[in-house]
């Protein structure tokens, strides 16, 4: 593992953006927290404070919910034509594209993902999501329904799909801007109003997006962005009696707290939670393609992906070759600050995540796992961890059972397909899985047996605004993206009348 050097020159707008304390967006105004408090966001490559941000709390959430409520119940948003709403979303996408480099740099500073990745994945993915969902704004339809027991032609019955109302959205730090887009775009397409709480570690790009939301002409109060801590601002939003729905992405542990908090007014809940996704390599796979695919499945975004292919199962004959190949790739990954052009992998997002991932490594070694590459913290400054491949693991170890959320993969050989599928499914999660084989019938058969919301065959980490994404089991409730996501942001109303 080499260390990359030489950072890119910071865009002047980005330098200016982080130099001033950032306010929160409530009812179209940039305001301080009611308490006057701010909190720091850090540069994970150095641990230094990057910017100060208004610290939203219960009172700010109350103000933001009131603004969203008024915008939804009385405001212009619902009265706009669907095509007007669509046009504003399209304009927002254009504005994000225009400011793409600023977003990429700001994301790279706040989260420390490689700038190259932010440029090709996070920012274009955000633009695509707003454009794709802008198209849906004009295509949300009901059905006409022939009643089953009333006699033909006696009733006219139809359904309307209406916006669910005021939505609280709570997002994580691994793809801060993109997660904001995954949440905001379908909500806006459906005609909802939103209070968005970004993660404490990475609030900056969601706030910059707030500026463009205003520039796009989206009316005041339709989108409110309240940065703050989960236990205070997040919890207040999830529990708020005037919020109709909460959409959450993050840990399964906090997902359960969201469900409890939502019970007070039985608001609708959608959850995008953790994973421990199996990546299955058969003997007959195209190994030259599989090895980089399996490495990317775990090391992309430093392993901080809910769908990371963190359990690699390889059919016995190819086990050594695949483990060796993935380990070699890991050993060549350049670790450094996200803003250094040569960097392949940045630091983890925080000291907390560094401690957590290193804790898993120690527990794995204590239980008998061995590292073929990596296995420890990289350097002494910043939150870097070496990309790691663990072998000699078994199904009882914490490193095999629990989500590590870092660049750590366990590799296990298998002989028998039924045993493989049982092992792959032996997890409380069910977010994603990978299958690598040239035998297409086998690939489809295995795909049908896996309990996962996404199965990638001979590829991994392929996302598209049109492709639904979400989890089985404790990986979540509901599907984001695709037309399926509209179900999360709409209510169905059945209307019927006698016509004879
Ligand atoms: P987390 O606590 O689940 O954070 C996700 C979001 O929920 C953040 O905005 C967080 O705010 C907020 N939150 C925290 N406690 C809350 C509460 N009681 N009520 C309402 N909102 C609350 O995740 P984390 O602590 O950042 O990371 C811990 C682990 O979660 C990771 O190691 C990883 O395993 C998992 N994770 C999964 C995903 C995913 O995409 N599935 C993403 C991130 C993390 P604050 O940021 O202010 O705490
Ligand atoms: Mg947290």
Short mmCIF file of C-alpha atoms in Angstrom, two decimals, residues 5 10 38 53 64 70 115 121 131 137 232 251-252 255 267 285 326 341 345 358 390:
data_model
loop_
_atom_site.label_atom_id
_atom_site.label_comp_id
_atom_site.label_asym_id
_atom_site.label_seq_id
_atom_site.Cartn_x
_atom_site.Cartn_y
_atom_site.Cartn_z
CA UNK A 5 0.76 12.80 -2.37
CA UNK A 10 -9.19 23.82 -4.19
CA UNK A 38 -22.70 25.16 15.93
CA UNK A 53 -22.25 24.12 10.94
CA UNK A 64 -38.73 23.16 9.78
CA UNK A 70 -47.52 24.95 5.66
CA UNK A 115 -12.20 13.23 -5.78
CA UNK A 121 -20.08 8.46 -9.26
CA UNK A 131 -33.58 13.96 -14.01
CA UNK A 137 -43.47 13.80 -11.69
CA UNK A 232 -31.38 15.15 19.04
CA UNK A 251 -27.48 1.38 10.59
CA UNK A 252 -29.98 -1.35 11.38
CA UNK A 255 -33.41 1.87 11.93
CA UNK A 267 -46.16 7.64 10.39
CA UNK A 285 -16.27 -17.85 -13.68
CA UNK A 326 -7.84 -9.79 -4.65
CA UNK A 341 -5.28 12.77 -7.60
CA UNK A 345 -8.78 4.92 -1.23
CA UNK A 358 -9.92 -1.83 13.91
CA UNK A 390 -9.26 -12.30 5.95
#
